[in-house]
CSV table of C-alpha atoms in Angstrom, one decimal:
chain,number,residue,atom,x,y,z
A,1,MET,CA,-28.0,-14.4,10.0
A,2,PRO,CA,-26.3,-12.4,7.3
A,3,PHE,CA,-23.2,-13.8,5.8
A,4,ILE,CA,-21.4,-10.4,6.9
A,5,ASN,CA,-22.5,-10.2,10.6
A,6,SER,CA,-21.1,-9.2,13.8
A,7,GLU,CA,-19.1,-12.3,14.2
A,8,PHE,CA,-17.9,-12.4,10.8
A,9,LEU,CA,-14.4,-14.4,11.0
A,10,LEU,CA,-14.5,-14.5,14.9
A,11,GLU,CA,-14.5,-18.2,16.1
A,12,ASN,CA,-14.9,-17.7,19.9
A,13,ARG,CA,-15.8,-15.7,22.5
A,14,TYR,CA,-12.4,-14.5,23.1
A,15,ALA,CA,-11.8,-13.2,19.6
A,16,SER,CA,-15.3,-11.7,19.9
A,17,ARG,CA,-14.7,-9.7,23.0
A,18,LEU,CA,-11.0,-8.6,21.8
A,19,TYR,CA,-12.8,-7.5,18.5
A,20,HIS,CA,-15.5,-5.6,19.7
A,21,ASP,CA,-14.0,-3.9,22.9
A,22,PHE,CA,-10.5,-3.3,21.7
A,23,ALA,CA,-10.1,-3.0,18.2
A,24,GLU,CA,-13.5,-2.3,16.5
A,25,SER,CA,-13.8,1.4,17.5
A,26,GLN,CA,-10.0,2.2,17.0
A,27,PRO,CA,-9.4,5.1,14.4
A,28,ILE,CA,-7.5,4.3,11.1
A,29,ILE,CA,-4.1,5.6,10.1
A,30,ASP,CA,-3.9,4.5,6.5
A,31,TYR,CA,0.0,5.3,6.3
A,32,HIS,CA,0.3,3.7,2.6
A,33,CYS,CA,-2.2,4.3,-0.1
A,34,HIS,CA,-2.6,4.8,-3.8
A,35,LEU,CA,-5.6,7.4,-3.7
A,36,ASP,CA,-5.5,10.4,-5.8
A,37,PRO,CA,-4.8,13.5,-3.6
A,38,ALA,CA,-7.1,15.4,-6.1
A,39,ASP,CA,-10.2,13.4,-5.3
A,40,VAL,CA,-9.6,14.2,-1.9
A,41,SER,CA,-9.0,18.0,-2.3
A,42,ASN,CA,-12.0,18.2,-4.6
A,43,ASP,CA,-14.3,15.6,-2.6
A,44,ARG,CA,-14.9,13.5,-5.6
A,45,THR,CA,-18.6,11.8,-5.9
A,46,TRP,CA,-19.3,9.0,-8.2
A,47,GLU,CA,-22.5,8.6,-10.5
A,48,ASN,CA,-22.6,4.7,-10.1
A,49,ILE,CA,-21.0,1.8,-8.4
A,50,THR,CA,-19.1,1.0,-11.5
A,51,GLN,CA,-17.1,4.2,-11.2
A,52,LEU,CA,-16.5,3.6,-7.5
A,53,TRP,CA,-15.7,0.0,-7.4
A,54,LEU,CA,-14.3,-1.1,-10.7
A,55,SER,CA,-12.6,1.7,-12.2
A,56,GLY,CA,-8.8,1.2,-11.6
A,57,ASP,CA,-9.4,-2.2,-9.8
A,58,HIS,CA,-7.1,-4.7,-11.1
A,59,TYR,CA,-7.9,-7.3,-8.8
A,60,LYS,CA,-11.6,-7.3,-10.3
A,61,TRP,CA,-10.1,-7.1,-13.8
A,62,ARG,CA,-8.0,-10.3,-13.2
A,63,ALA,CA,-10.7,-12.1,-11.8
A,64,MET,CA,-13.2,-11.0,-14.6
A,65,ARG,CA,-10.6,-12.3,-17.3
A,66,SER,CA,-10.4,-15.4,-15.5
A,67,ASN,CA,-14.1,-16.0,-15.9
A,68,GLY,CA,-13.9,-15.5,-19.6
A,69,ILE,CA,-15.0,-11.6,-19.7
A,70,PRO,CA,-13.9,-9.7,-22.6
A,71,GLU,CA,-11.5,-6.9,-22.0
A,72,ARG,CA,-14.4,-4.6,-23.1
A,73,TYR,CA,-15.9,-5.2,-19.8
A,74,CYS,CA,-12.9,-4.5,-17.8
A,75,THR,CA,-10.7,-1.6,-19.1
A,76,GLY,CA,-12.8,-0.9,-22.3
A,77,ASP,CA,-15.7,1.0,-23.4
A,78,ALA,CA,-18.5,-1.0,-22.4
A,79,PRO,CA,-21.4,1.0,-20.4
A,80,ASP,CA,-21.0,1.4,-16.6
A,81,ARG,CA,-24.1,-0.8,-16.3
A,82,ASP,CA,-22.8,-3.7,-18.3
A,83,LYS,CA,-19.5,-3.4,-16.8
A,84,PHE,CA,-21.0,-4.1,-13.3
A,85,GLN,CA,-23.3,-6.8,-14.4
A,86,LYS,CA,-20.0,-8.7,-15.7
A,87,PHE,CA,-18.6,-8.3,-12.5
A,88,ALA,CA,-21.8,-9.6,-10.4
A,89,GLU,CA,-21.9,-12.7,-12.7
A,90,THR,CA,-18.3,-13.1,-11.7
A,91,MET,CA,-19.0,-13.1,-8.0
A,92,PRO,CA,-20.3,-16.6,-7.7
A,93,TYR,CA,-17.1,-18.0,-9.0
A,94,LEU,CA,-15.3,-16.1,-6.5
A,95,LEU,CA,-16.2,-18.3,-3.6
A,96,LYS,CA,-12.8,-18.8,-1.6
A,97,ASN,CA,-11.0,-15.9,-2.9
A,98,PRO,CA,-10.6,-13.0,-0.6
A,99,MET,CA,-12.6,-10.7,-2.9
A,100,TYR,CA,-15.7,-12.5,-2.2
A,101,HIS,CA,-15.4,-11.2,1.7
A,102,TRP,CA,-13.9,-7.9,0.7
A,103,CYS,CA,-16.8,-7.0,-1.8
A,104,HIS,CA,-19.9,-8.2,0.7
A,105,LEU,CA,-18.0,-6.4,3.3
A,106,GLU,CA,-18.1,-3.0,1.5
A,107,LEU,CA,-21.6,-3.4,0.5
A,108,ALA,CA,-22.7,-4.2,4.2
A,109,ARG,CA,-20.6,-1.2,5.5
A,110,TYR,CA,-21.1,1.5,3.0
A,111,PHE,CA,-24.5,0.6,1.5
A,112,ASP,CA,-26.3,-1.3,4.2
A,113,ILE,CA,-26.6,-4.3,1.7
A,114,ASP,CA,-26.3,-7.5,4.1
A,115,ASP,CA,-29.5,-9.1,3.0
A,116,LEU,CA,-28.4,-10.7,-0.2
A,117,LEU,CA,-25.3,-11.9,-1.8
A,118,LEU,CA,-24.0,-10.1,-5.2
A,119,SER,CA,-24.6,-12.5,-8.4
A,120,GLY,CA,-26.0,-11.8,-11.8
A,121,GLU,CA,-29.6,-12.3,-10.4
A,122,THR,CA,-29.2,-9.6,-7.7
A,123,ALA,CA,-27.2,-7.3,-9.7
A,124,ASP,CA,-30.2,-5.0,-10.7
A,125,GLU,CA,-31.3,-4.8,-6.9
A,126,VAL,CA,-27.5,-4.0,-5.7
A,127,TRP,CA,-27.1,-1.5,-8.6
A,128,ASP,CA,-30.3,0.2,-7.5
A,129,ARG,CA,-29.5,0.4,-3.8
A,130,THR,CA,-25.9,1.6,-4.1
A,131,GLY,CA,-27.1,4.2,-6.6
A,132,GLU,CA,-29.6,5.8,-4.5
A,133,ILE,CA,-26.9,6.2,-1.7
A,134,LEU,CA,-24.1,7.2,-4.2
A,135,ASN,CA,-26.7,10.1,-5.2
A,136,ARG,CA,-27.8,11.4,-1.9
A,137,SER,CA,-24.8,11.2,0.7
A,138,MET,CA,-21.7,10.0,-0.7
A,139,SER,CA,-18.3,11.6,-1.3
A,140,ALA,CA,-14.8,11.1,-1.1
A,141,ARG,CA,-14.5,13.0,2.3
A,142,GLN,CA,-17.6,11.5,3.6
A,143,LEU,CA,-16.4,7.9,3.0
A,144,MET,CA,-13.3,8.5,5.0
A,145,CYS,CA,-15.1,10.3,7.7
A,146,ASP,CA,-17.4,7.3,8.0
A,147,SER,CA,-14.7,5.2,8.1
A,148,ASN,CA,-13.0,6.4,11.1
A,149,VAL,CA,-10.1,7.5,9.4
A,150,VAL,CA,-7.9,10.4,11.0
A,151,LEU,CA,-4.7,10.2,8.6
A,152,ILE,CA,-3.7,9.1,5.1
A,153,CYS,CA,-0.4,9.2,3.3
A,154,THR,CA,-0.7,9.2,-0.5
A,155,THR,CA,2.0,7.9,-2.8
A,156,ASP,CA,3.8,10.9,-4.7
A,157,ASP,CA,6.5,11.4,-7.4
A,158,PRO,CA,9.2,13.8,-6.3
A,159,ILE,CA,8.3,16.2,-9.0
A,160,ASP,CA,4.9,16.6,-7.6
A,161,SER,CA,3.6,20.1,-6.7
A,162,LEU,CA,1.6,18.6,-3.7
A,163,GLU,CA,-1.0,21.3,-4.4
A,164,HIS,CA,-3.7,19.1,-3.2
A,165,HIS,CA,-2.0,18.4,-0.1
A,166,LYS,CA,-1.2,22.0,0.6
A,167,ARG,CA,-4.8,23.0,-0.2
A,168,ILE,CA,-6.2,20.5,2.5
A,169,GLN,CA,-3.7,21.7,4.9
A,170,GLN,CA,-5.1,25.4,4.5
A,171,ASP,CA,-8.8,24.2,4.2
A,172,PRO,CA,-8.7,21.2,6.6
A,173,PHE,CA,-11.8,18.9,7.0
A,174,GLY,CA,-11.0,16.7,10.0
A,175,ILE,CA,-8.7,14.2,8.2
A,176,GLN,CA,-5.1,14.7,7.7
A,177,MET,CA,-3.4,14.0,4.4
A,178,PHE,CA,0.2,13.8,3.9
A,179,PRO,CA,2.6,12.9,0.9
A,180,THR,CA,4.8,9.9,0.7
A,181,TRP,CA,8.0,10.2,-1.4
A,182,ARG,CA,8.2,7.4,-4.1
A,183,PRO,CA,11.2,8.2,-6.7
A,184,ASP,CA,11.0,4.9,-8.6
A,185,ARG,CA,11.2,6.9,-12.0
A,186,ILE,CA,14.7,8.3,-11.4
A,187,LEU,CA,16.2,4.9,-10.4
A,188,ALA,CA,14.6,3.5,-14.0
A,189,ILE,CA,17.8,4.7,-15.9
A,190,GLU,CA,17.7,1.9,-18.4
A,191,LYS,CA,13.8,2.5,-19.3
A,192,PRO,CA,13.1,4.6,-22.1
A,193,GLY,CA,11.6,8.2,-20.9
A,194,TRP,CA,14.3,8.6,-18.3
A,195,GLY,CA,16.0,11.5,-19.8
A,196,ASP,CA,12.8,13.2,-20.1
A,197,TYR,CA,11.8,12.5,-16.7
A,198,LEU,CA,15.5,14.0,-15.7
A,199,ARG,CA,14.1,17.4,-17.6
A,200,ASP,CA,11.0,17.2,-15.4
A,201,LEU,CA,13.2,17.0,-12.3
A,202,GLU,CA,15.1,19.8,-13.4
A,203,GLN,CA,12.0,22.1,-13.6
A,204,ALA,CA,10.9,20.9,-10.2
A,205,ALA,CA,14.0,21.4,-8.2
A,206,ASP,CA,14.8,24.7,-10.3
A,207,MET,CA,18.3,23.8,-11.3
A,208,GLU,CA,20.4,22.3,-13.8
A,209,ILE,CA,21.2,18.5,-13.7
A,210,CYS,CA,24.1,17.5,-15.8
A,211,THR,CA,26.1,15.6,-13.3
A,212,TYR,CA,25.3,12.8,-10.7
A,213,ASP,CA,26.1,15.0,-8.1
A,214,ASN,CA,23.6,17.7,-9.6
A,215,LEU,CA,21.0,14.8,-9.3
A,216,VAL,CA,21.7,14.3,-5.7
A,217,THR,CA,21.3,17.8,-5.0
A,218,ALA,CA,18.1,18.1,-7.0
A,219,LEU,CA,16.6,15.3,-5.0
A,220,GLN,CA,17.8,16.7,-1.6
A,221,ILE,CA,15.9,20.1,-2.6
A,222,ARG,CA,12.5,17.9,-3.6
A,223,HIS,CA,12.9,15.8,-0.3
A,224,GLU,CA,13.1,19.0,1.9
A,225,PHE,CA,10.1,20.4,-0.1
A,226,PHE,CA,8.2,17.2,0.8
A,227,HIS,CA,9.1,17.3,4.3
A,228,ASN,CA,8.0,20.8,4.7
A,229,VAL,CA,4.5,19.8,3.2
A,230,GLY,CA,4.4,17.1,5.9
A,231,CYS,CA,6.0,14.0,4.4
A,232,ARG,CA,7.4,11.4,6.8
A,233,LEU,CA,7.6,8.2,5.0
A,234,SER,CA,9.2,7.4,1.7
A,235,ASP,CA,8.5,4.1,-0.5
A,236,HIS,CA,10.2,2.0,-3.3
A,237,SER,CA,9.1,-0.9,-5.5
A,238,LEU,CA,12.4,-2.8,-6.1
A,239,GLU,CA,12.5,-5.4,-9.1
A,240,GLY,CA,15.5,-7.3,-9.6
A,241,TRP,CA,16.9,-6.1,-6.4
A,242,SER,CA,20.6,-6.4,-6.3
A,243,ALA,CA,23.7,-4.6,-4.3
A,244,PRO,CA,26.8,-4.8,-6.5
A,245,ASP,CA,30.2,-3.1,-5.4
A,246,PHE,CA,30.7,0.4,-7.0
A,247,THR,CA,32.9,3.6,-7.0
A,248,ASP,CA,31.7,7.0,-6.9
A,249,SER,CA,33.8,7.7,-10.1
A,250,GLU,CA,32.0,4.7,-11.8
A,251,ILE,CA,28.5,6.1,-10.7
A,252,ARG,CA,29.3,9.5,-12.2
A,253,ALA,CA,30.3,7.9,-15.5
A,254,ILE,CA,27.1,5.8,-15.5
A,255,PHE,CA,25.1,8.9,-15.1
A,256,ARG,CA,26.9,10.8,-17.8
A,257,LYS,CA,26.5,8.1,-20.5
A,258,ALA,CA,22.8,7.8,-19.6
A,259,TYR,CA,22.5,11.6,-19.6
A,260,ASP,CA,24.0,11.7,-23.0
A,261,GLY,CA,21.5,9.3,-24.2
A,262,ALA,CA,23.1,5.8,-24.3
A,263,ALA,CA,21.7,2.8,-22.7
A,264,PRO,CA,23.8,1.5,-19.6
A,265,ALA,CA,25.8,-1.2,-20.0
A,266,PRO,CA,24.9,-4.8,-18.6
A,267,GLY,CA,25.2,-4.7,-14.8
A,268,LYS,CA,25.7,-0.9,-14.7
A,269,ALA,CA,21.9,0.1,-14.0
A,270,GLU,CA,21.9,-2.1,-11.1
A,271,LYS,CA,24.9,-0.2,-9.6
A,272,PHE,CA,23.4,3.4,-10.0
A,273,LYS,CA,20.1,1.9,-8.5
A,274,PHE,CA,21.9,0.7,-5.5
A,275,ALA,CA,24.2,3.8,-5.3
A,276,LEU,CA,20.9,6.1,-5.2
A,277,MET,CA,19.1,4.0,-3.1
A,278,LEU,CA,21.7,4.5,-0.3
A,279,GLU,CA,21.6,8.2,-1.0
A,280,PHE,CA,17.9,7.7,-0.5
A,281,GLY,CA,18.4,6.3,2.9
A,282,ARG,CA,20.9,8.8,4.2
A,283,MET,CA,18.1,11.5,3.1
A,284,ASP,CA,15.6,9.5,5.1
A,285,ALA,CA,17.7,9.0,8.0
A,286,ALA,CA,18.6,12.7,8.3
A,287,ARG,CA,15.1,13.8,8.4
A,288,GLY,CA,13.6,11.2,10.7
A,289,TRP,CA,11.4,9.6,7.7
A,290,THR,CA,10.4,5.9,7.6
A,291,LYS,CA,11.6,4.0,4.3
A,292,GLN,CA,9.2,1.3,3.0
A,293,LEU,CA,10.7,-1.2,0.9
A,294,HIS,CA,8.4,-3.2,-1.5
A,295,ILE,CA,10.1,-6.0,-2.8
A,296,GLY,CA,9.1,-9.1,-5.0
A,297,ALA,CA,6.8,-8.2,-8.0
A,298,LEU,CA,7.1,-9.3,-11.4
A,299,ARG,CA,5.4,-6.6,-13.4
A,300,ASN,CA,3.7,-6.1,-16.6
A,301,THR,CA,4.4,-9.9,-17.6
A,302,ASN,CA,2.0,-10.1,-20.7
A,303,SER,CA,3.7,-8.0,-23.6
A,304,ARG,CA,0.7,-8.1,-25.8
A,305,MET,CA,-1.6,-6.5,-23.3
A,306,PHE,CA,1.1,-4.1,-22.1
A,307,ARG,CA,1.4,-3.1,-25.8
A,308,GLN,CA,-2.3,-2.6,-26.0
A,309,LEU,CA,-3.0,-1.1,-22.5
A,310,GLY,CA,-0.1,0.1,-20.6
A,311,GLY,CA,1.2,-0.9,-17.0
A,312,ASP,CA,-0.2,-1.8,-14.0
A,313,LEU,CA,-3.5,-2.9,-15.2
A,314,GLY,CA,-3.6,-6.5,-13.6
A,315,PHE,CA,-0.9,-8.2,-15.5
A,316,ASP,CA,1.8,-8.4,-12.4
A,317,SER,CA,2.6,-11.5,-10.2
A,318,ILE,CA,5.0,-12.8,-7.5
A,319,ASP,CA,8.6,-13.1,-8.4
A,320,ASP,CA,10.9,-15.7,-6.9
A,321,ARG,CA,14.2,-14.2,-7.3
A,322,ASN,CA,16.5,-14.1,-4.1
A,323,ILE,CA,16.6,-11.2,-2.1
A,324,ALA,CA,18.1,-11.8,1.2
A,325,HIS,CA,21.7,-11.1,0.3
A,326,PRO,CA,21.0,-7.8,-1.3
A,327,LEU,CA,18.5,-6.7,1.2
A,328,SER,CA,21.0,-7.6,3.9
A,329,ARG,CA,23.9,-5.7,2.6
A,330,TYR,CA,21.6,-2.4,1.8
A,331,LEU,CA,20.7,-2.6,5.4
A,332,ASP,CA,24.1,-3.1,6.6
A,333,ARG,CA,25.6,-0.3,4.4
A,334,LEU,CA,23.3,2.3,5.7
A,335,ASP,CA,23.8,0.9,9.3
A,336,ASP,CA,27.6,0.8,9.3
A,337,ASP,CA,27.4,4.5,8.3
A,338,GLY,CA,25.0,5.5,11.0
A,339,ASN,CA,22.5,6.3,8.3
A,340,LEU,CA,19.9,3.5,8.7
A,341,PRO,CA,16.4,5.2,8.8
A,342,LYS,CA,13.2,3.3,10.4
A,343,MET,CA,12.1,1.1,8.0
A,344,ILE,CA,9.3,-1.3,6.9
A,345,LEU,CA,10.0,-4.3,4.7
A,346,TYR,CA,7.2,-5.8,2.4
A,347,ASN,CA,7.8,-9.0,0.8
A,348,LEU,CA,5.4,-10.5,-1.9
A,349,ASN,CA,6.6,-13.8,-2.2
A,350,PRO,CA,5.1,-15.7,1.1
A,351,ARG,CA,8.5,-17.8,1.0
A,352,ASP,CA,10.2,-14.9,2.3
A,353,ASN,CA,7.9,-14.3,5.6
A,354,GLU,CA,10.5,-16.0,7.9
A,355,MET,CA,13.8,-14.6,6.2
A,356,MET,CA,12.7,-11.4,6.4
A,357,ALA,CA,11.1,-11.7,10.0
A,358,ALA,CA,14.5,-13.0,11.0
A,359,MET,CA,16.4,-10.1,9.0
A,360,ILE,CA,14.6,-7.3,10.7
A,361,GLY,CA,16.1,-8.7,14.0
A,362,ASN,CA,19.5,-7.9,12.7
A,363,PHE,CA,19.3,-4.2,12.7
A,364,GLN,CA,17.4,-3.2,15.3
A,365,ASP,CA,19.6,-0.5,17.4
A,366,GLY,CA,17.5,0.4,20.6
A,367,SER,CA,16.9,3.8,19.4
A,368,THR,CA,13.1,3.3,18.5
A,369,ALA,CA,11.1,0.4,19.3
A,370,GLY,CA,10.3,-1.9,16.1
A,371,LYS,CA,12.8,0.3,14.3
A,372,ILE,CA,12.9,-2.2,11.3
A,373,GLN,CA,9.4,-3.8,10.5
A,374,LEU,CA,7.9,-6.7,8.7
A,375,GLY,CA,5.1,-4.8,6.7
A,376,SER,CA,1.7,-6.3,6.5
A,377,GLY,CA,0.6,-8.9,3.9
A,378,TRP,CA,1.1,-7.0,0.6
A,379,TRP,CA,-1.1,-7.4,-2.7
A,380,PHE,CA,-1.4,-11.1,-3.2
A,381,MET,CA,-1.2,-11.7,0.4
A,382,ASP,CA,-3.2,-8.9,2.1
A,383,GLN,CA,-6.0,-11.6,2.6
A,384,LYS,CA,-7.0,-14.0,5.6
A,385,ASP,CA,-4.1,-16.5,4.8
A,386,GLY,CA,-1.6,-13.9,4.2
A,387,ILE,CA,-2.4,-12.0,7.3
A,388,GLU,CA,-2.3,-15.1,9.5
A,389,ARG,CA,1.0,-16.5,7.9
A,390,HIS,CA,2.5,-12.6,8.6
A,391,ILE,CA,1.3,-12.5,12.0
A,392,GLU,CA,2.8,-16.0,12.9
A,393,ALA,CA,6.1,-15.3,11.3
A,394,LEU,CA,6.2,-12.0,13.1
A,395,SER,CA,5.2,-13.7,16.3
A,396,GLN,CA,7.7,-16.5,16.3
A,397,LEU,CA,10.8,-14.4,15.1
A,398,GLY,CA,10.0,-11.0,16.4
A,399,LEU,CA,7.8,-8.6,18.4
A,400,LEU,CA,4.3,-8.8,17.2
A,401,ARG,CA,3.0,-6.1,19.7
A,402,ARG,CA,5.4,-3.5,18.1
A,403,PHE,CA,3.8,-4.0,14.7
A,404,VAL,CA,2.6,-0.6,13.3
A,405,GLY,CA,-0.5,-2.5,11.7
A,406,MET,CA,-2.5,-2.4,8.5
A,407,LEU,CA,-2.7,-0.3,5.5
A,408,THR,CA,-5.0,-0.2,2.5
A,409,ASP,CA,-2.4,0.0,-0.4
A,410,SER,CA,-5.6,0.7,-2.4
A,411,ARG,CA,-6.9,3.4,-4.9
A,412,SER,CA,-10.5,2.8,-3.5
A,413,PHE,CA,-12.2,4.8,-0.8
A,414,LEU,CA,-14.2,1.8,0.1
A,415,SER,CA,-11.2,-0.1,0.9
A,416,TYR,CA,-10.8,0.9,4.5
A,417,THR,CA,-12.9,-2.4,5.4
A,418,ARG,CA,-9.4,-3.9,4.9
A,419,HIS,CA,-8.6,-2.4,8.2
A,420,GLU,CA,-11.8,-4.1,9.9
A,421,TYR,CA,-10.9,-7.5,8.0
A,422,PHE,CA,-7.2,-7.4,9.2
A,423,ARG,CA,-8.6,-6.6,12.8
A,424,ARG,CA,-11.1,-9.2,12.8
A,425,VAL,CA,-8.1,-11.9,11.8
A,426,LEU,CA,-5.8,-10.6,14.4
A,427,CYS,CA,-8.4,-10.9,17.2
A,428,ASN,CA,-9.2,-14.4,15.8
A,429,ILE,CA,-5.6,-15.7,16.2
A,430,LEU,CA,-5.2,-14.0,19.4
A,431,GLY,CA,-8.5,-15.4,20.8
A,432,LYS,CA,-8.0,-19.1,19.5
A,433,ASP,CA,-4.7,-18.8,21.4
A,434,MET,CA,-6.2,-17.6,24.4
A,435,LYS,CA,-9.0,-20.4,24.3
A,436,ARG,CA,-6.2,-23.0,23.7
A,437,GLY,CA,-4.3,-21.8,26.9
A,438,LEU,CA,-1.3,-20.4,24.7
A,439,LEU,CA,-1.9,-17.0,25.7
A,440,PRO,CA,-3.0,-15.8,29.1
A,441,SER,CA,-6.7,-15.3,29.6
A,442,ASP,CA,-6.2,-11.4,30.5
A,443,PHE,CA,-8.3,-9.3,28.4
A,444,SER,CA,-6.5,-6.1,29.8
A,445,LEU,CA,-3.2,-7.6,28.7
A,446,ILE,CA,-4.2,-9.0,25.3
A,447,GLY,CA,-6.7,-6.2,24.6
A,448,SER,CA,-3.9,-3.4,25.0
A,449,MET,CA,-1.9,-5.5,22.6
A,450,VAL,CA,-4.8,-5.2,20.0
A,451,GLU,CA,-5.1,-1.6,20.5
A,452,ASP,CA,-1.4,-1.2,19.9
A,453,ILE,CA,-1.4,-2.8,16.8
A,454,CYS,CA,-4.7,-1.5,15.2
A,455,PHE,CA,-3.5,2.3,16.0
A,456,GLY,CA,-1.3,3.0,18.9
A,457,ASN,CA,2.3,1.9,17.4
A,458,ALA,CA,1.6,3.6,14.2
A,459,SER,CA,0.3,6.9,16.1
A,460,ARG,CA,3.5,6.8,17.8
A,461,PHE,CA,6.0,5.5,15.2
A,462,PHE,CA,5.8,7.8,12.2
A,463,GLY,CA,6.3,11.2,13.8
A,464,PHE,CA,2.9,12.6,12.8
A,465,GLU,CA,1.0,15.1,15.1
A,466,ILE,CA,-2.2,13.3,14.8
A,467,VAL,CA,-5.3,15.2,15.5
A,468,TYR,CA,-8.5,13.3,16.0
C-alpha cells in the first residue's frame, strides 16, 4: 500500500467514514494566505519543481540548513536542479517531521507520485515526472481549481493598489480573491524606514500626514478603499505585545517626534502601537470585518543572516513573553466602547492554547455565534500534534463546532493539501472518540459538525457572498 493512501491518518472505520463521506469533498475557503496576487492574476507557471516547491519556503530552508546544506542551495545562486537534489537528500532525515507528510501528500495529489518516497536516489525520477506535468498542464489558477478552492484572502499592505484583485473581479475565473488589510509597517514607529513609509501612505491616501489625527484619517481612507475592493478581514503580527496607559495628547506628541525624525523614547513606541491598534479595532467593527491577531513570533533572531539575506527567511522562532494581560486589556477596551469586532486569535507558543481558549469565552456577546475564535495551529504548530492540541483545547474550553476551520498561511500553490491534512486529523480525533463511546455513534450529528468546521462555518462567518 502506498504511504499516502486513502486511509492516511485515519485510524478506524469511524474516522474513515467521517472523512470520506463528510469532509473530503468540501470546498476550500482559504481565508488567510500569503500568495502573491500577481501570480493569480497573471496565472503564473513554473519551469520546474524547485521554482514551485523551494522558492520562498523557509520551512524547507530551515530543514536543509539543519542537515548541513550550504546556504547557496537554499536562498543562493545554485542551479535549480542542484537545489532540488539537496532537498531530496534531506527528506530521509525528515522522518517524524511534518514536512515528510506534507511533501509526500503534495507529490501524490498534484503529480500522482505515490509509488515512491523522495530521497537522493529517487530525485531524478521525481524531477522528471513533476517536470512533465508542470510543462503540460499546471498553472496557478489550475492548481487552485484542482484543489476545490472557492475563495482566498491574500495579505496586503494598506498602501497596495490592489490592482490584481480588481483585475480578477473584472475578469473572474471561478475562484474569488479578496485582500486582507495588514498594517504592520505603520505600527513599527521605532524601526528605520518608518518615515519613508509614511510618505508612501500619504501618496496612497492622497493627503498630507503631519499629525496623528491626519494619520488616522489617511488609514480610514485606505480602510474604506480596501472594503470597496471586497476586503472583510484584517491581520496583525504582534511582537512584544503590551497594553500601556496613554493619553491622546501623549500619542500626538509621540507621532510628532517620530515625524520630525526622532527615535521614540523607551516605552513610547508601545503606547503608539496600542493606541493605533485600538483605532484599527474600531475601523474593523464599524465595517463588520474580522480581525486576526497573530501573537508570539520571535523574528529575525540571527543578526548575521539578517544582515546577509534580510528578514523572513527562516530564522524566526517561538517567543515566550506573557500575552494574557495585554490581550485581555485590548479586548476589554474595545468591548467596553462597543467596538469589539469579530476576531480570530492565533498563538505561536503551545503553552498558550488553554489560556487563549479560555480568553475567547470572556468576550462572546451573543451577537455572532463564535464571535471570538481561537485560530488554527499557526506556523510551528500547523502540524498533526499542533492541530490535535488546538482541537482539544478548544473542545474543552469552548465550542469546537463553531470553529471556522483551517487555512494555509502559505506562499505556495501546493499548500492546499494542508486543508486535507487538517480534515483527516479532525476526523481521526472525532472517530476515535466515537469508537471509545465519548461521542455518539451518530454519523448525521458528527458528520454535520465536520461539514461545519471544514466549510460551513467559514462560509457564514466572514460576510462574503461565496459563489461555487
